[in-house]
Amino acid sequence: MEKRWQILAPDTGTVSALRQALGCHPVVAALLANRQIASPEQAHAFLHASIAHLRPPTGLKDLEKAVQRMVRAITARENILLFGDYDVDGTTATAVLFEFLKACGASVSFYIPHRLNEGYGLQARHIAEVAVSRRAALVITVDCGSGSHAAVNAARAAGIDVIITDHHNVDDPLPPALAVINPKRRDCPAGWGQLAGVGVAFCLAVALRRHLRELGFWARRPEPNLRSLCDLVALGTIADMVPLMEENRILAKTGLDLIVSGRRPGLTALMEAAGISNRPMNSDDVAFRLAPRLNAAGRIDHAGLAVDLMTADRMDTARPLAHTLNELNASRQELERRIWADLEAMIARQPDLLKRQTLVLACPDWHVGVIGIVASKVMDRFYRPVVLIALKGRSGRGSARGIPGMDLYACLCACRAHLEELGGHAQAAGLRIDADRLPEFQRAFEAAVCAAAGPDTFIPRIRIEAELGLEAISEDLVDQLESLMPFGAGNPEPLFMARNVAVVSSSRVGQHHRRMVLRPAAGAADRTVRAIHFHVDPLREAPTRFERMAYKLRWNHWNGNKTVQLVIEQVSTC
């Protein structure tokens, strides 16, 4: 789908002031201004984000209440059950609290529900079948629980306290838990609403360690270094696609440095399996190489495998687990290809589907653990909100994905009368529906989306941060761009635009990629730069010139060397 090119125009006064104060490249000053960073102090905090700058999490509602109950459980050696979600955010959050509580000497175990057999979240059955059978006195949810009213009531009836830690959208009334730590609570004053579930769990660990320090607890055992858990926090934060700004940026940046240090055998083994060892780590490596393998456990098998890998303390234990996750990921990719083929066939048979502003499709052959990934790709391809539903008998479980600028969750809430369950965020959600309600839901969802849409909502955009001709590219600029990393939601990797670009040479890489050498068409012949263009049409003739080109600017690391390389995102040839 053709995209509208949107070239940002930051305030020239702000750019000039930042450039002068920081002594940085003018392009970097413009990028900071594009991120609403207006003062040298804000810029310094952004460029030099450090765990030392992390604000105390004291503003989180119910935090102190939860800490006091956990101290009681630790000192009395009560059994604590951690109940986590099965995605990367949930499994990393589980691993963070599990490792920290073990270091406190707590009697702690964890439980991750099976996605296919049990579904999402803490349910009443888990109290009877898991918490009671393990003689748990305290259940702590991670990355789930904000809607688990029945489960919390069942726990109270069984004499079990529940602490909920979560970051999903939450409706009133809250479950009657001992504590509900969710920065999206309406009455939470912390202002940390962008945290991932693992970030909330980390905040709980920070507050608990501080409280135990005040009690003199660490005089009897070594005090854990919470920085050592930031590799897990970074994984969950980046994988959950929360904005990588403020606290999330600090946690992600600190954690990425730790991942490459090799101190955690499970992640080292996973990097080996993913083929990304012995080079710098970036957020793309997490989002597209590590996270899919960790997620594959919960999508295809059981997410407990991911927690076992992340908490493994020896390479001979970690490597077989990483190999298993690699194989599960390959299976996930094959399932994904089959679902995509089904979708293409459906749309070919019913082309009128694309006349709607939404796509709601269901099939009994689809794997519920994979439809979320495919829904994201369908949204990218057709640029409209998508709900894919895996049917099993008369029941359907769905994954929804939204488009930028529209609150998907709000649109789905408008259809709640047709749904059995709903949870999620502004851009992604999960639901359960009776198959008989599908036609009504489809109509209601279409109406809700149309009502929420503006005149340009369904026009995809490509966001150009600055015009940068090839002649202006330098190694110093590429180095300075790296100071803005890690990139991700809220801090996207910059896209630049160059005009009138000549293709000096071109060769195909594999079936769908093209490697090129480029230069300014009107400039010096020796001002060349290497480029790669992924996912090109193999039948299209190799270009000789681009009228304009949108690209990312990176170091390409290969064989211990690094060279400047453009990654082409979109081109116009006429």
Coordinates of C-alpha atoms in Angstrom, one line a residue:
M1 CA 0.0 0.0 0.0
E2 CA 1.4 3.4 -1.0
K3 CA 2.3 5.6 1.9
R4 CA 2.1 9.3 2.4
W5 CA 5.5 10.8 3.1
Q6 CA 5.4 13.0 6.1
I7 CA 8.6 15.1 6.6
L8 CA 8.9 16.5 10.1
A9 CA 9.8 20.1 10.7
P10 CA 11.1 20.6 14.2
D11 CA 11.3 24.1 15.7
T12 CA 14.5 25.7 14.3
G13 CA 15.2 27.6 17.5
T14 CA 15.1 24.4 19.6
V15 CA 17.3 22.6 17.1
S16 CA 19.9 25.5 17.2
A17 CA 19.9 25.7 21.0
L18 CA 20.3 21.9 21.3
R19 CA 23.1 21.8 18.8
Q20 CA 25.0 24.7 20.5
A21 CA 24.5 23.3 24.0
L22 CA 25.4 19.7 23.1
G23 CA 28.0 20.2 20.4
C24 CA 26.2 17.6 18.4
H25 CA 25.5 17.1 14.7
P26 CA 22.5 19.3 13.5
V27 CA 20.7 16.1 12.4
V28 CA 20.9 14.7 15.9
A29 CA 19.7 18.0 17.4
A30 CA 16.7 17.8 15.0
L31 CA 16.0 14.2 16.0
L32 CA 15.9 15.2 19.7
A33 CA 13.5 18.0 19.0
N34 CA 11.3 15.6 17.0
R35 CA 11.1 13.6 20.3
Q36 CA 9.8 16.6 22.2
I37 CA 13.2 17.0 23.9
A38 CA 13.4 20.8 24.2
S39 CA 16.1 21.6 26.7
P40 CA 19.8 20.6 27.1
E41 CA 18.9 19.0 30.5
Q42 CA 16.3 16.8 28.9
A43 CA 18.7 15.9 26.1
H44 CA 21.5 15.0 28.5
A45 CA 19.1 12.7 30.5
F46 CA 18.0 11.1 27.2
L47 CA 21.4 10.6 25.7
H48 CA 23.0 9.4 28.9
A49 CA 20.2 7.3 30.4
S50 CA 21.5 5.4 33.4
I51 CA 20.0 3.1 36.0
A52 CA 21.2 5.7 38.5
H53 CA 18.6 8.1 37.1
L54 CA 15.6 5.8 37.7
R55 CA 13.0 7.5 39.8
P56 CA 11.9 5.7 43.1
P57 CA 8.6 3.9 42.4
T58 CA 7.0 5.2 45.6
G59 CA 4.1 6.7 43.7
L60 CA 2.7 3.4 42.6
K61 CA -0.7 2.8 44.3
D62 CA -0.7 -0.2 46.7
L63 CA 3.1 -0.7 46.4
E64 CA 3.8 -0.3 50.2
K65 CA 0.9 -2.5 51.1
A66 CA 2.2 -5.2 48.8
V67 CA 5.8 -4.9 50.1
Q68 CA 4.7 -5.3 53.8
R69 CA 2.7 -8.4 53.0
M70 CA 5.7 -9.9 51.0
V71 CA 8.1 -9.2 53.9
R72 CA 5.7 -11.1 56.2
A73 CA 5.7 -14.0 53.7
I74 CA 9.5 -14.1 53.4
T75 CA 10.3 -13.9 57.1
A76 CA 7.6 -16.5 58.0
R77 CA 8.7 -18.8 55.2
E78 CA 5.1 -18.8 53.7
N79 CA 4.7 -20.4 50.3
I80 CA 4.5 -17.7 47.6
L81 CA 3.1 -18.5 44.1
L82 CA 4.0 -16.3 41.2
F83 CA 1.4 -16.5 38.5
G84 CA 2.6 -15.1 35.1
D85 CA 1.4 -14.5 31.6
Y86 CA 2.8 -16.7 28.7
D87 CA 4.2 -13.9 26.5
V88 CA 7.8 -12.5 26.8
D89 CA 6.6 -9.7 29.1
G90 CA 5.0 -12.2 31.4
T91 CA 7.8 -14.7 31.4
T92 CA 10.5 -12.1 32.0
A93 CA 8.4 -10.6 34.8
T94 CA 8.0 -14.0 36.3
A95 CA 11.8 -14.7 36.1
V96 CA 12.6 -11.3 37.6
L97 CA 10.5 -11.8 40.7
F98 CA 11.4 -15.5 41.0
E99 CA 15.2 -14.7 41.0
F100 CA 14.8 -11.8 43.4
L101 CA 12.6 -13.7 45.9
K102 CA 15.0 -16.7 45.8
A103 CA 17.8 -14.3 46.7
C104 CA 15.7 -13.1 49.6
G105 CA 15.4 -16.7 50.8
A106 CA 11.7 -16.9 50.1
S107 CA 9.8 -20.1 49.6
V108 CA 8.7 -19.3 46.0
S109 CA 7.5 -21.2 43.0
F110 CA 5.9 -20.0 39.7
Y111 CA 3.1 -21.1 37.4
I112 CA 2.5 -20.1 33.8
P113 CA -0.9 -21.2 32.3
H114 CA -0.9 -23.1 29.0
R115 CA -2.1 -20.8 26.3
L116 CA -4.2 -23.4 24.4
N117 CA -5.6 -25.4 27.3
E118 CA -6.1 -22.7 30.0
G119 CA -6.2 -19.3 28.2
Y120 CA -5.2 -16.0 29.6
G121 CA -5.0 -14.8 33.2
L122 CA -5.6 -16.0 36.7
Q123 CA -8.8 -17.9 36.9
A124 CA -10.8 -19.4 39.8
R125 CA -9.7 -22.9 38.7
H126 CA -6.0 -21.9 39.3
I127 CA -6.7 -21.2 42.9
A128 CA -8.1 -24.7 43.6
E129 CA -5.8 -26.6 41.2
V130 CA -2.5 -24.7 41.8
A131 CA -2.5 -22.3 44.7
V132 CA -4.3 -24.6 47.2
S133 CA -2.4 -27.7 46.1
R134 CA 0.9 -25.9 46.6
R135 CA -0.2 -24.6 50.0
A136 CA 0.4 -21.0 48.9
A137 CA -0.4 -18.3 51.4
L138 CA 0.3 -15.6 48.9
V139 CA -0.3 -15.4 45.1
I140 CA 1.5 -12.6 43.1
T141 CA 0.4 -12.1 39.6
V142 CA 2.8 -10.7 37.0
D143 CA 1.6 -9.1 33.7
C144 CA -2.0 -10.2 34.4
G145 CA -4.8 -10.2 37.0
S146 CA -6.4 -6.8 36.6
G147 CA -9.7 -8.5 35.5
S148 CA -9.5 -11.6 37.7
H149 CA -12.4 -10.9 40.0
A150 CA -13.6 -14.5 40.3
A151 CA -10.1 -15.8 41.0
V152 CA -9.4 -13.3 43.7
N153 CA -12.8 -14.1 45.3
A154 CA -11.9 -17.8 45.2
A155 CA -8.5 -17.0 46.8
R156 CA -10.1 -15.0 49.6
A157 CA -12.5 -17.9 50.3
A158 CA -9.5 -20.2 50.6
G159 CA -7.6 -17.8 52.9
I160 CA -5.0 -16.9 50.3
D161 CA -3.9 -13.3 49.8
V162 CA -3.4 -12.0 46.3
I163 CA -1.2 -9.2 45.0
I164 CA -1.8 -8.2 41.4
T165 CA 1.0 -6.6 39.4
D166 CA -0.1 -5.7 35.9
H167 CA 0.0 -3.0 33.2
H168 CA -3.0 -3.8 31.1
N169 CA -6.0 -1.5 30.8
V170 CA -8.1 -1.8 33.9
D171 CA -11.8 -1.1 34.5
D172 CA -13.5 -0.3 37.8
P173 CA -14.2 -1.9 40.1
L174 CA -10.9 -3.5 40.7
P175 CA -10.6 -7.1 41.9
P176 CA -10.8 -7.3 45.7
A177 CA -7.1 -8.2 46.0
L178 CA -4.8 -7.2 48.9
A179 CA -3.0 -4.9 46.5
V180 CA -3.4 -4.0 42.8
I181 CA -0.2 -2.5 41.5
N182 CA -1.1 -1.2 38.0
P183 CA 0.1 2.2 36.8
K184 CA -3.0 2.4 34.6
R185 CA -5.3 2.6 37.6
R186 CA -7.3 5.8 37.5
D187 CA -6.2 6.5 41.1
C188 CA -2.5 5.8 40.6
P189 CA -0.5 9.1 40.8
A190 CA 2.9 7.7 39.8
G191 CA 2.7 8.8 36.1
W192 CA 4.3 5.5 35.0
G193 CA 1.5 4.3 32.8
Q194 CA 3.9 3.3 30.0
L195 CA 5.6 0.6 32.0
A196 CA 5.5 -3.0 30.7
G197 CA 4.5 -5.8 33.0
V198 CA 8.1 -6.6 33.7
G199 CA 8.8 -3.0 34.6
V200 CA 6.0 -3.1 37.2
A201 CA 7.5 -6.3 38.6
F202 CA 10.9 -4.7 38.7
C203 CA 9.5 -1.7 40.6
L204 CA 8.1 -4.1 43.2
A205 CA 11.5 -5.7 43.6
V206 CA 13.1 -2.2 44.0
A207 CA 10.6 -1.3 46.8
L208 CA 10.9 -4.6 48.5
R209 CA 14.7 -4.5 48.6
R210 CA 14.6 -1.0 50.1
H211 CA 12.1 -2.0 52.7
L212 CA 14.2 -5.1 53.7
R213 CA 17.2 -2.8 53.9
E214 CA 15.4 -0.6 56.4
L215 CA 14.6 -3.6 58.5
G216 CA 18.3 -4.7 58.5
F217 CA 17.4 -7.9 56.6
W218 CA 20.6 -7.7 54.4
A219 CA 22.9 -8.0 57.4
R220 CA 22.2 -11.7 57.3
R221 CA 22.6 -12.4 53.5
P222 CA 24.1 -10.6 50.5
E223 CA 21.9 -7.8 49.1
P224 CA 20.9 -8.6 45.5
N225 CA 22.1 -6.2 42.8
L226 CA 18.9 -5.3 40.9
R227 CA 20.9 -4.0 38.0
S228 CA 21.7 -7.6 37.2
L229 CA 18.0 -8.2 36.4
C230 CA 17.8 -5.5 33.8
D231 CA 18.7 -7.9 31.0
L232 CA 15.3 -9.6 31.6
V233 CA 13.6 -6.2 32.1
A234 CA 14.9 -5.0 28.7
L235 CA 13.7 -8.2 27.0
G236 CA 10.2 -7.9 28.2
T237 CA 10.0 -4.1 27.8
I238 CA 11.2 -4.2 24.1
A239 CA 9.2 -7.2 23.3
D240 CA 5.9 -5.7 24.6
M241 CA 6.4 -2.6 22.4
V242 CA 5.9 0.0 25.1
P243 CA 7.4 3.4 24.5
L244 CA 11.2 3.4 25.0
M245 CA 11.2 6.7 26.7
E246 CA 11.9 7.8 30.3
E247 CA 12.0 4.8 32.7
N248 CA 11.5 2.3 29.9
R249 CA 14.5 3.8 28.0
I250 CA 16.7 3.5 31.1
L251 CA 15.7 -0.1 31.7
A252 CA 16.1 -1.1 28.1
K253 CA 19.5 0.6 27.6
T254 CA 20.9 -0.8 30.8
G255 CA 19.6 -4.3 30.0
L256 CA 20.9 -4.4 26.4
D257 CA 24.4 -3.8 27.7
L258 CA 24.0 -6.7 30.2
I259 CA 22.7 -9.1 27.6
V260 CA 25.9 -9.0 25.5
S261 CA 28.0 -9.3 28.7
G262 CA 27.3 -13.1 28.7
R263 CA 26.6 -13.2 32.4
R264 CA 23.2 -15.0 31.9
P265 CA 23.7 -18.5 30.4
G266 CA 20.2 -18.8 29.1
L267 CA 20.4 -15.6 27.0
T268 CA 23.9 -16.4 25.8
A269 CA 22.6 -19.8 24.6
L270 CA 19.6 -18.2 23.0
M271 CA 21.8 -15.7 21.1
E272 CA 23.9 -18.6 19.9
A273 CA 20.8 -20.4 18.6
A274 CA 19.5 -17.2 16.9
G275 CA 22.9 -16.6 15.2
I276 CA 23.6 -13.2 16.8
S277 CA 26.6 -13.9 19.0
N278 CA 29.8 -11.9 19.0
R279 CA 28.4 -8.5 17.9
P280 CA 26.7 -5.5 19.5
M281 CA 23.1 -6.1 20.6
N282 CA 20.3 -3.7 19.6
S283 CA 16.5 -3.6 20.1
D284 CA 15.8 -5.1 16.7
D285 CA 17.8 -8.2 17.8
V286 CA 15.5 -8.5 20.8
A287 CA 12.3 -7.8 18.9
F288 CA 12.9 -10.0 15.9
R289 CA 15.4 -12.7 17.0
L290 CA 15.2 -13.3 20.7
A291 CA 11.6 -12.4 21.6
P292 CA 10.0 -14.6 18.9
R293 CA 12.0 -17.6 20.2
L294 CA 10.9 -16.9 23.8
N295 CA 7.4 -16.4 22.7
A296 CA 7.3 -19.6 20.7
A297 CA 7.4 -21.5 23.9
G298 CA 4.0 -20.1 25.0
R299 CA 2.5 -20.1 21.4
I300 CA 3.4 -23.7 20.5
D301 CA 4.2 -25.6 23.7
H302 CA 4.5 -24.2 27.3
A303 CA 5.9 -20.8 28.3
G304 CA 7.5 -22.4 31.4
L305 CA 10.3 -23.4 29.0
A306 CA 11.2 -19.7 28.5
V307 CA 11.3 -19.1 32.3
D308 CA 13.5 -22.2 32.7
L309 CA 15.9 -20.9 30.0
M310 CA 16.1 -17.4 31.5
T311 CA 16.8 -18.7 35.0
A312 CA 19.3 -21.5 33.9
D313 CA 22.6 -21.0 35.7
R314 CA 24.7 -23.3 33.5
M315 CA 25.4 -23.5 29.7
D316 CA 24.9 -27.2 29.6
T317 CA 21.4 -26.7 30.9
A318 CA 20.7 -23.7 28.8
R319 CA 21.8 -24.9 25.4
P320 CA 19.2 -27.8 25.1
L321 CA 16.5 -25.4 26.1
A322 CA 17.6 -22.8 23.6
H323 CA 17.7 -25.5 20.9
T324 CA 14.1 -26.5 21.8
L325 CA 12.9 -22.9 21.5
N326 CA 14.6 -22.6 18.2
E327 CA 12.7 -25.6 16.9
L328 CA 9.4 -24.3 18.3
N329 CA 10.0 -21.0 16.5
A330 CA 10.5 -22.8 13.2
S331 CA 7.2 -24.6 13.8
R332 CA 5.6 -21.3 14.6
Q333 CA 6.8 -19.8 11.3
E334 CA 5.3 -22.8 9.4
L335 CA 1.9 -22.4 11.1
E336 CA 2.1 -18.6 10.3
R337 CA 2.7 -19.4 6.6
R338 CA -0.4 -21.6 6.5
I339 CA -2.6 -19.1 8.2
W340 CA -1.4 -16.4 5.8
A341 CA -2.2 -18.6 2.8
D342 CA -5.7 -19.2 4.2
L343 CA -6.2 -15.5 4.6
E344 CA -5.1 -14.7 1.1
A345 CA -7.5 -17.3 -0.2
M346 CA -10.4 -15.9 1.9
I347 CA -9.8 -12.4 0.5
A348 CA -9.5 -13.7 -3.0
R349 CA -12.8 -15.4 -2.7
Q350 CA -14.5 -12.4 -1.0
P351 CA -12.9 -9.3 -2.4
D352 CA -15.7 -7.2 -0.9
L353 CA -14.1 -7.7 2.5
L354 CA -11.6 -5.0 1.6
K355 CA -14.4 -2.5 1.1
R356 CA -14.8 -2.4 4.9
Q357 CA -12.6 -0.4 7.3
T358 CA -12.0 -3.5 9.4
L359 CA -11.2 -7.1 8.9
V360 CA -12.8 -9.7 11.1
L361 CA -11.9 -13.3 10.0
A362 CA -12.4 -16.6 11.7
C363 CA -11.3 -20.2 11.0
P364 CA -11.4 -23.5 12.9
D365 CA -8.0 -24.5 11.5
W366 CA -6.0 -21.6 12.9
H367 CA -3.6 -22.0 15.8
V368 CA -4.6 -19.6 18.6
G369 CA -1.0 -19.2 19.6
V370 CA 0.0 -17.7 16.2
I371 CA -2.9 -15.6 15.1
G372 CA -1.6 -12.5 16.9
I373 CA 1.5 -12.4 14.8
V374 CA -0.4 -12.9 11.6
A375 CA -2.9 -10.2 12.6
S376 CA 0.0 -7.7 12.9
K377 CA 1.1 -8.6 9.4
V378 CA -2.5 -8.3 8.0
M379 CA -2.8 -4.9 9.6
D380 CA 0.5 -3.8 8.0
R381 CA -0.6 -5.2 4.6
F382 CA -4.1 -3.8 4.4
Y383 CA -3.8 -0.9 7.0
R384 CA -7.0 -1.3 8.9
P385 CA -7.9 -2.8 12.4
V386 CA -7.8 -6.6 12.3
V387 CA -9.4 -9.3 14.4
L388 CA -8.4 -12.9 13.7
I389 CA -10.3 -15.6 15.5
A390 CA -9.4 -19.3 16.0
L391 CA -12.6 -21.3 16.4
K392 CA -12.9 -24.4 18.5
G393 CA -16.4 -25.7 18.4
R394 CA -18.7 -22.8 19.2
S395 CA -16.1 -20.8 21.0
G396 CA -13.6 -18.5 19.4
R397 CA -10.4 -16.9 20.8
G398 CA -9.2 -13.9 18.9
S399 CA -6.2 -11.5 18.6
A400 CA -6.8 -7.9 17.5
R401 CA -4.3 -5.4 16.1
G402 CA -5.0 -1.7 15.5
I403 CA -3.6 1.1 13.4
P404 CA -1.6 4.1 14.7
G405 CA -3.7 7.0 15.9
M406 CA -6.7 4.9 16.8
D407 CA -7.5 3.3 20.2
L408 CA -8.3 -0.3 19.3
Y409 CA -9.1 -1.2 22.9
A410 CA -11.7 1.6 23.1
C411 CA -13.3 0.4 19.9
L412 CA -13.5 -3.2 21.2
C413 CA -15.0 -1.9 24.5
A414 CA -17.8 -0.5 22.4
C415 CA -18.5 -4.1 21.3
R416 CA -18.2 -5.6 24.7
A417 CA -21.9 -6.8 24.7
H418 CA -20.9 -9.3 22.0
L419 CA -17.8 -10.6 23.7
E420 CA -17.2 -13.1 26.5
E421 CA -13.8 -11.7 27.5
L422 CA -11.6 -8.8 26.5
G423 CA -8.2 -7.4 27.5
G424 CA -5.4 -5.5 26.0
H425 CA -4.0 -2.1 25.0
A426 CA -4.6 0.7 22.5
Q427 CA -2.9 -1.2 19.7
A428 CA -3.3 -4.9 20.6
A429 CA -6.0 -6.9 22.4
G430 CA -7.2 -10.5 23.0
L431 CA -10.8 -11.6 23.2
R432 CA -13.1 -14.6 23.5
I433 CA -16.4 -14.8 21.6
D434 CA -19.2 -17.2 21.0
A435 CA -19.2 -18.2 17.3
D436 CA -22.9 -17.3 17.1
R437 CA -22.1 -13.7 17.9
L438 CA -19.6 -13.2 15.2
P439 CA -21.8 -11.4 12.6
E440 CA -23.1 -9.0 15.3
F441 CA -19.6 -8.4 16.5
Q442 CA -18.3 -7.7 13.0
R443 CA -21.0 -5.1 12.4
A444 CA -20.5 -3.5 15.8
F445 CA -16.7 -3.4 15.4
E446 CA -17.0 -1.8 11.9
A447 CA -19.4 0.8 13.3
A448 CA -17.1 1.6 16.3
V449 CA -14.0 2.0 14.1
C450 CA -15.8 4.2 11.6
A451 CA -17.1 6.4 14.4
A452 CA -13.6 6.7 15.9
A453 CA -11.9 7.4 12.5
G454 CA -10.8 10.8 11.2
P455 CA -10.5 11.9 7.6
D456 CA -6.9 10.7 7.2
T457 CA -7.0 7.7 9.7
F458 CA -6.7 5.0 7.0
I459 CA -3.9 6.7 5.0
P460 CA -0.6 5.0 6.0
R461 CA 2.3 7.4 6.6
I462 CA 6.0 7.1 6.3
R463 CA 7.5 9.4 8.9
I464 CA 10.7 11.2 7.6
E465 CA 12.7 12.8 10.4
A466 CA 15.0 14.8 8.2
E467 CA 16.2 15.2 4.6
L468 CA 19.7 14.0 4.4
G469 CA 21.5 13.7 1.0
L470 CA 24.1 11.0 0.5
E471 CA 26.8 13.6 0.4
A472 CA 26.0 14.6 4.0
I473 CA 26.5 11.1 5.4
S474 CA 29.6 10.7 7.6
E475 CA 31.0 8.1 10.0
D476 CA 30.7 10.7 12.8
L477 CA 27.0 11.1 12.2
V478 CA 26.4 7.3 12.3
D479 CA 28.3 7.2 15.6
Q480 CA 26.2 10.0 17.0
L481 CA 23.0 8.3 15.8
E482 CA 23.9 5.3 18.0
S483 CA 23.6 7.6 21.1
L484 CA 19.8 7.7 20.5
M485 CA 19.5 3.9 20.8
P486 CA 17.7 1.7 21.8
F487 CA 15.1 2.4 19.2
G488 CA 11.5 1.1 19.5
A489 CA 8.0 2.3 20.2
G490 CA 8.1 6.0 21.1
N491 CA 11.7 6.4 19.9
P492 CA 11.6 5.0 16.4
E493 CA 14.8 4.5 14.4
P494 CA 15.2 7.6 12.3
L495 CA 14.1 7.5 8.7
F496 CA 15.9 9.9 6.4
M497 CA 15.1 11.0 2.8
A498 CA 17.5 11.5 0.0
R499 CA 16.6 12.8 -3.5
N500 CA 18.0 12.1 -6.9
V501 CA 20.0 9.0 -6.1
A502 CA 21.9 7.0 -8.7
V503 CA 22.4 3.3 -8.5
V504 CA 26.1 2.5 -9.3
S505 CA 25.6 -1.3 -9.0
S506 CA 23.0 -3.8 -7.9
S507 CA 22.9 -7.5 -7.1
R508 CA 20.3 -9.8 -5.7
V509 CA 20.7 -11.4 -2.3
G510 CA 18.6 -14.5 -1.9
Q511 CA 15.2 -14.3 -3.5
H512 CA 13.8 -11.1 -2.2
H513 CA 16.6 -8.7 -1.2
R514 CA 18.9 -6.4 -3.2
R515 CA 22.3 -5.1 -2.3
M516 CA 23.4 -1.8 -4.0
V517 CA 26.1 0.8 -4.2
L518 CA 24.6 4.3 -4.4
R519 CA 25.8 7.9 -5.1
P520 CA 24.2 11.3 -5.5
A521 CA 23.1 11.5 -9.2
A522 CA 24.3 15.1 -9.5
G523 CA 27.3 14.8 -7.2
A524 CA 30.9 13.6 -7.2
A525 CA 31.2 10.1 -8.6
D526 CA 33.4 9.0 -5.6
R527 CA 30.8 9.7 -3.0
T528 CA 29.4 6.2 -2.8
V529 CA 27.6 4.3 0.0
R530 CA 26.5 0.7 0.3
A531 CA 22.8 -0.1 0.8
I532 CA 20.5 -3.0 1.3
H533 CA 16.8 -3.2 0.2
F534 CA 14.8 -6.0 1.8
H535 CA 11.7 -7.7 0.5
V536 CA 11.8 -6.4 -3.1
D537 CA 9.9 -7.8 -6.0
P538 CA 12.3 -10.3 -7.7
L539 CA 10.6 -9.9 -11.0
R540 CA 11.0 -6.1 -11.1
E541 CA 14.0 -4.8 -13.1
A542 CA 16.9 -3.5 -11.1
P543 CA 16.6 0.3 -10.7
T544 CA 19.2 2.7 -12.1
R545 CA 17.9 5.8 -10.2
F546 CA 15.6 6.8 -7.3
E547 CA 13.8 10.2 -7.4
R548 CA 13.5 9.9 -3.6
M549 CA 14.5 7.3 -1.1
A550 CA 13.5 6.8 2.6
Y551 CA 16.3 5.0 4.5
K552 CA 17.8 4.1 7.8
L553 CA 21.5 4.8 8.5
R554 CA 23.5 2.2 10.4
W555 CA 26.8 0.6 10.9
N556 CA 27.0 -2.8 9.2
H557 CA 29.1 -5.2 11.4
W558 CA 30.7 -8.1 9.5
N559 CA 33.8 -10.2 10.2
G560 CA 35.0 -7.8 12.9
N561 CA 34.7 -4.8 10.7
K562 CA 32.1 -2.1 10.3
T563 CA 31.0 0.0 7.4
V564 CA 28.3 2.6 6.8
Q565 CA 25.2 1.1 5.3
L566 CA 21.8 2.4 4.3
V567 CA 18.7 0.2 4.9
I568 CA 16.2 1.3 2.3
E569 CA 12.6 1.4 3.5
Q570 CA 10.7 2.9 0.5
V571 CA 11.6 4.4 -2.9
S572 CA 10.1 6.4 -5.6
T573 CA 11.5 6.0 -9.1
C574 CA 9.5 8.5 -11.1

